PDB file of C-alpha atoms in Angstrom:
ATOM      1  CA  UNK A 302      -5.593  22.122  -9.207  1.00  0.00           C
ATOM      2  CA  UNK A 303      -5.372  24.602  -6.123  1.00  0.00           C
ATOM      3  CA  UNK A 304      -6.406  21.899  -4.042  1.00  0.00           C
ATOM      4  CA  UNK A 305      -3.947  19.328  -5.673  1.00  0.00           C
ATOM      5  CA  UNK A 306      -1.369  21.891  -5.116  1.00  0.00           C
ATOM      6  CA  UNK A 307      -1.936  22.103  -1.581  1.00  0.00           C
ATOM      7  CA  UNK A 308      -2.045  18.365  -0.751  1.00  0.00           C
ATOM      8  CA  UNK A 309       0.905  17.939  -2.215  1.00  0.00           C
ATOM      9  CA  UNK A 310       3.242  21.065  -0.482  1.00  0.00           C
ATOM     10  CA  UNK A 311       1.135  19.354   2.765  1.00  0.00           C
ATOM     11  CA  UNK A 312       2.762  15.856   1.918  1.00  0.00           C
ATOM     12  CA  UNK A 313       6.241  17.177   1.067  1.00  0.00           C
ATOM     13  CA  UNK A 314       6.238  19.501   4.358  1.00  0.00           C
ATOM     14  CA  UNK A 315       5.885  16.305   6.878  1.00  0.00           C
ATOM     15  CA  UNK A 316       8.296  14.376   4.784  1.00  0.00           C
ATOM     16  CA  UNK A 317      11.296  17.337   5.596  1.00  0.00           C
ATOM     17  CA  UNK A 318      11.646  15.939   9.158  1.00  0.00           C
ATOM     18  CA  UNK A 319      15.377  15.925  10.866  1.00  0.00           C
ATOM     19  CA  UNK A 320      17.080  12.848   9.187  1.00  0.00           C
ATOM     20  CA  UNK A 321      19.971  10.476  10.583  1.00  0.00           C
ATOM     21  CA  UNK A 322      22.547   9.201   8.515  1.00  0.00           C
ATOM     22  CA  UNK A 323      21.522   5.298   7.885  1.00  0.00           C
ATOM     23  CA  UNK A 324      22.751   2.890  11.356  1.00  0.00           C
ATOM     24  CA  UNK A 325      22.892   6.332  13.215  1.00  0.00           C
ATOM     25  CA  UNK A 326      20.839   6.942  16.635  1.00  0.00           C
ATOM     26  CA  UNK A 327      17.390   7.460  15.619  1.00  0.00           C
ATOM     27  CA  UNK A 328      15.202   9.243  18.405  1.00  0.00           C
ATOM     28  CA  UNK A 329      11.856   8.431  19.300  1.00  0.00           C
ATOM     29  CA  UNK A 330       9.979  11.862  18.545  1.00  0.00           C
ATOM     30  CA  UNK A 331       7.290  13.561  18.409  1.00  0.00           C
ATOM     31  CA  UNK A 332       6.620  12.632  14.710  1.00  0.00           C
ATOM     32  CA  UNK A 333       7.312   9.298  14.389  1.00  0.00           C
ATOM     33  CA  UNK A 334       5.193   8.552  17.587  1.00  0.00           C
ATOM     34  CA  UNK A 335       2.375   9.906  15.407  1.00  0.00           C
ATOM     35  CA  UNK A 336       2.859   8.151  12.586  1.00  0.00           C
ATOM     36  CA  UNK A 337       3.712   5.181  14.390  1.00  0.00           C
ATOM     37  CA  UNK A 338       0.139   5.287  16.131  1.00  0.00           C
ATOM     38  CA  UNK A 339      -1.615   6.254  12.620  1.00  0.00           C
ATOM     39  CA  UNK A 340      -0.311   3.212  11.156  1.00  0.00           C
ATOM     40  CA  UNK A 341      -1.499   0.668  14.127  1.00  0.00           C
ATOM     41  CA  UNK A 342      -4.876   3.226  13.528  1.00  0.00           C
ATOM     42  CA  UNK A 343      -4.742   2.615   9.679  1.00  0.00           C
ATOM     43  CA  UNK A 344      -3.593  -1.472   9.826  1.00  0.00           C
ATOM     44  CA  UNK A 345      -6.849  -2.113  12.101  1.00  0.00           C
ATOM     45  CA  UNK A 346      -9.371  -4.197   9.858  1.00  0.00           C
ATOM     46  CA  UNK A 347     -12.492  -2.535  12.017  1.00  0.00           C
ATOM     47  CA  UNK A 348     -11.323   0.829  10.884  1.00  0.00           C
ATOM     48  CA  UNK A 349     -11.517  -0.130   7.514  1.00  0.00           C
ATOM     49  CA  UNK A 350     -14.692  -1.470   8.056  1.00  0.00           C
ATOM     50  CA  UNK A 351     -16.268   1.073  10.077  1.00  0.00           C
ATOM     51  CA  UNK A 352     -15.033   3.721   7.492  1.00  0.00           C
ATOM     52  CA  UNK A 353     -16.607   1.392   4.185  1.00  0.00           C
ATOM     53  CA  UNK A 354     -19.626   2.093   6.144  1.00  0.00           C
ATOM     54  CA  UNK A 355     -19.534   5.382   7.129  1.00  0.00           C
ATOM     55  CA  UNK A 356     -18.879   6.054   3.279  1.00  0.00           C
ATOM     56  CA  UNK A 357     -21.263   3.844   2.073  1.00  0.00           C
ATOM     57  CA  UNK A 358     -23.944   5.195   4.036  1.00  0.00           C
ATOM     58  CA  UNK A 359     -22.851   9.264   3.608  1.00  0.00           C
ATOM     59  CA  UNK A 360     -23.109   8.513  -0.349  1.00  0.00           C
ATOM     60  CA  UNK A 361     -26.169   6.345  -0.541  1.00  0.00           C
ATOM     61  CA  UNK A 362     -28.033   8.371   2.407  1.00  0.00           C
ATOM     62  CA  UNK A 363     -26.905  11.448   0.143  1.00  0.00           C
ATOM     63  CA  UNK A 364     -28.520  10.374  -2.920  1.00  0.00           C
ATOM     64  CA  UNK A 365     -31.284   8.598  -1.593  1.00  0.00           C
ATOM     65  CA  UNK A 366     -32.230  12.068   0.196  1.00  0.00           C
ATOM     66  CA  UNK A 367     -31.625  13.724  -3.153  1.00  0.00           C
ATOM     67  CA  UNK A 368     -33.579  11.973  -5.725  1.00  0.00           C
ATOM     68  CA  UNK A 369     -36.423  10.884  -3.381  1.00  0.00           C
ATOM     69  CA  UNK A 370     -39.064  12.587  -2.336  1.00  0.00           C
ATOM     70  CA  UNK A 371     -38.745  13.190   1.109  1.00  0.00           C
ATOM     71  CA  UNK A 372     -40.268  17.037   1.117  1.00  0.00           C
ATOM     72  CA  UNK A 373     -36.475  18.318   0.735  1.00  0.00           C
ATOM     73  CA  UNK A 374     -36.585  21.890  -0.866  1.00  0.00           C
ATOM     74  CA  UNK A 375     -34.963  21.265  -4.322  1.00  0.00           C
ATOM     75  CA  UNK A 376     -32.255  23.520  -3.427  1.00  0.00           C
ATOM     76  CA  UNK A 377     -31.309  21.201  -0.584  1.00  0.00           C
ATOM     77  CA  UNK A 378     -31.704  18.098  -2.722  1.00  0.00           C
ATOM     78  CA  UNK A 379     -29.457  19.160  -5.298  1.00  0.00           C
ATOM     79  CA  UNK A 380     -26.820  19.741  -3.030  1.00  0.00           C
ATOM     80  CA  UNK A 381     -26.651  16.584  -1.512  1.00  0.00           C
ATOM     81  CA  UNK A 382     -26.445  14.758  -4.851  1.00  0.00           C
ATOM     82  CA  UNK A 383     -23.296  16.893  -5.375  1.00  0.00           C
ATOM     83  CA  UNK A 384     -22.053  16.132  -1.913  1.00  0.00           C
ATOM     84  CA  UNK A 385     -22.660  12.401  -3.296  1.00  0.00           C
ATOM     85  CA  UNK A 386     -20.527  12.966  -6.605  1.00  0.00           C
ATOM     86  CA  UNK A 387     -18.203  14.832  -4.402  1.00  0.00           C
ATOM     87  CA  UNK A 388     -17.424  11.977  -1.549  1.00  0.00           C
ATOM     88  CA  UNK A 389     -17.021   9.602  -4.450  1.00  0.00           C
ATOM     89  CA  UNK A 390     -14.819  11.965  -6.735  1.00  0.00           C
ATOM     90  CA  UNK A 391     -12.161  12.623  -3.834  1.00  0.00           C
ATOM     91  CA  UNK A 392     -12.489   8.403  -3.565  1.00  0.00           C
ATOM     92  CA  UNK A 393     -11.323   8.144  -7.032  1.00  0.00           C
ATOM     93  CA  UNK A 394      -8.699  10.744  -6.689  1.00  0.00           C
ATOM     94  CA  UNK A 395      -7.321   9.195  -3.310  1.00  0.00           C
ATOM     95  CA  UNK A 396      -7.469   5.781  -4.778  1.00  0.00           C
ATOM     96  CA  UNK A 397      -5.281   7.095  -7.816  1.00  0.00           C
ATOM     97  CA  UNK A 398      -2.831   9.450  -5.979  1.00  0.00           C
ATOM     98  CA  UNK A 399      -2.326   6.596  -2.865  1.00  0.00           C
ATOM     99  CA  UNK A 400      -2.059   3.667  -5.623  1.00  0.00           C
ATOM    100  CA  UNK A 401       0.938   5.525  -7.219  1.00  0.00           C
ATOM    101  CA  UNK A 402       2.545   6.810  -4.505  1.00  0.00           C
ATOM    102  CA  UNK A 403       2.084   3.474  -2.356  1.00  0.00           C
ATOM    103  CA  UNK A 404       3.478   1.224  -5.509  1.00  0.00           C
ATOM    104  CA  UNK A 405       6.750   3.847  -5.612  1.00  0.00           C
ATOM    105  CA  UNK A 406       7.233   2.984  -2.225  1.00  0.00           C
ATOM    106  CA  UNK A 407       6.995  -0.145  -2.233  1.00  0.00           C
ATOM    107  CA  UNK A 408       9.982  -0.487  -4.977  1.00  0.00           C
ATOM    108  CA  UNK A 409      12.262   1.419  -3.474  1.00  0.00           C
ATOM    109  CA  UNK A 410      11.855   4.882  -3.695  1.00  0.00           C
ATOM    110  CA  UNK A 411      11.770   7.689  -1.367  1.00  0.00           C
ATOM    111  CA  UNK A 412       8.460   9.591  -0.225  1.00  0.00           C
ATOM    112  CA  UNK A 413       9.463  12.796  -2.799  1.00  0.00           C
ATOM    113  CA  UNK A 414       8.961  10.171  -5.332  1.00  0.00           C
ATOM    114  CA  UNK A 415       6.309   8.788  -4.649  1.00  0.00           C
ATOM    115  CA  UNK A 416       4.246  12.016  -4.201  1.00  0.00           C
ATOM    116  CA  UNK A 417       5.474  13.268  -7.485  1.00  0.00           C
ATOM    117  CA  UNK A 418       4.300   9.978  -9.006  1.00  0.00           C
ATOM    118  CA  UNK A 419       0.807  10.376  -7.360  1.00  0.00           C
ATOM    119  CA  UNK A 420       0.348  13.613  -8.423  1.00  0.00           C
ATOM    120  CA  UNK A 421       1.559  12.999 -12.288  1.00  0.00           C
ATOM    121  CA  UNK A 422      -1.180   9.921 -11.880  1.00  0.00           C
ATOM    122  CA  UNK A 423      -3.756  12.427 -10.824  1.00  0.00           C
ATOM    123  CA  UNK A 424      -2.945  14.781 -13.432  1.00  0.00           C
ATOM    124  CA  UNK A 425      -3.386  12.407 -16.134  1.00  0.00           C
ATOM    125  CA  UNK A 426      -6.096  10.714 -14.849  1.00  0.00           C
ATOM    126  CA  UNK A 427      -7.401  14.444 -15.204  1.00  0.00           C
ATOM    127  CA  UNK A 428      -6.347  15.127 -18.491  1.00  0.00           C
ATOM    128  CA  UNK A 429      -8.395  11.832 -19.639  1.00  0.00           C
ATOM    129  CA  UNK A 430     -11.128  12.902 -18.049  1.00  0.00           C
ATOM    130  CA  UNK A 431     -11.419  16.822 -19.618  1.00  0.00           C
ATOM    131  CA  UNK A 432     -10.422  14.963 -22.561  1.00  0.00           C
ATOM    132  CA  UNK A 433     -13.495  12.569 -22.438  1.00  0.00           C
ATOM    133  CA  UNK A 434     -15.438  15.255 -21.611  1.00  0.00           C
ATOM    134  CA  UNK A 435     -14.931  17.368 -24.875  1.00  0.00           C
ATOM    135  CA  UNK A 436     -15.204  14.554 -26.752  1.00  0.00           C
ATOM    136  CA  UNK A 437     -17.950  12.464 -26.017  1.00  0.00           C
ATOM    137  CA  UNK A 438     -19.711  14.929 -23.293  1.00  0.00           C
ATOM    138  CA  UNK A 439     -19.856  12.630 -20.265  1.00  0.00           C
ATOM    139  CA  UNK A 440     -20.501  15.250 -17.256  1.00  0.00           C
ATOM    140  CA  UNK A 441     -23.713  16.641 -17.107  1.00  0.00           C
TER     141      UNK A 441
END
């Protein structure tokens, strides 16, 4: 929740830039130029792809070196399966949080919105998951 807590004061604290009243003069600074070149960065298909397999191959390399036996001490091997569940937990949680705050967006709303709707969808998604957990015992 720490974590969650400082994501989200991260997110609201590059939102808080100097605003123009709508039709005013907006100047080219130093922050839009950056997210200006992030988005070209992000809307590149051989980023995407390049990062699928930079994943792909961090997780899989990760658990093949964990469960196999490559002479690994057993210390080593156990924390690369957790680096494994790790990668693909913080996939999970981006894919929630970004979902909800990318569909807010996209009706309408304004970025304070749409982080407070990612980070309710995180915290429910959660809450399921503790929930599942005392119930049926799916974690370890």
């Amino acid at each position: 929740m720490g974590l969650l807590v400082v994501a989200t004061f991260v997110a609201v604290a590059g939102i808080g830039t100097k605003r123009t009243a709508p039709g005013g003069d907006e100047g080219d600074g130093r922050y839009e130029a950056i997210v200006e070149t992030l988005g070209e960065i992000a809307r590149t298909p051989v980023v995407w792809a390049v990062s699928f397999v930079g994943i792909t191959v961090l997780v899989g390399g990760s658990i093949l070196l964990g469960v196999g036996s490559f002479g690994i001490p057993e210390g080593l091997a156990g924390t690369l399966v957790n680096v494994a569940y790790l990668a693909v937990g913080l996939l999970l949680v981006g894919f929630v949080f970004l979902g909800a705050y990318f569909a807010t967006r996209s009706r309408g709303l304004g970025n304070a919105h749409g982080v407070a709707a990612g980070t309710l969808a995180t915290g429910a998604a959660f809450l399921v998951l503790v929930t599942v957990q005392l119930v049926v015992g799916v974690i370890g």
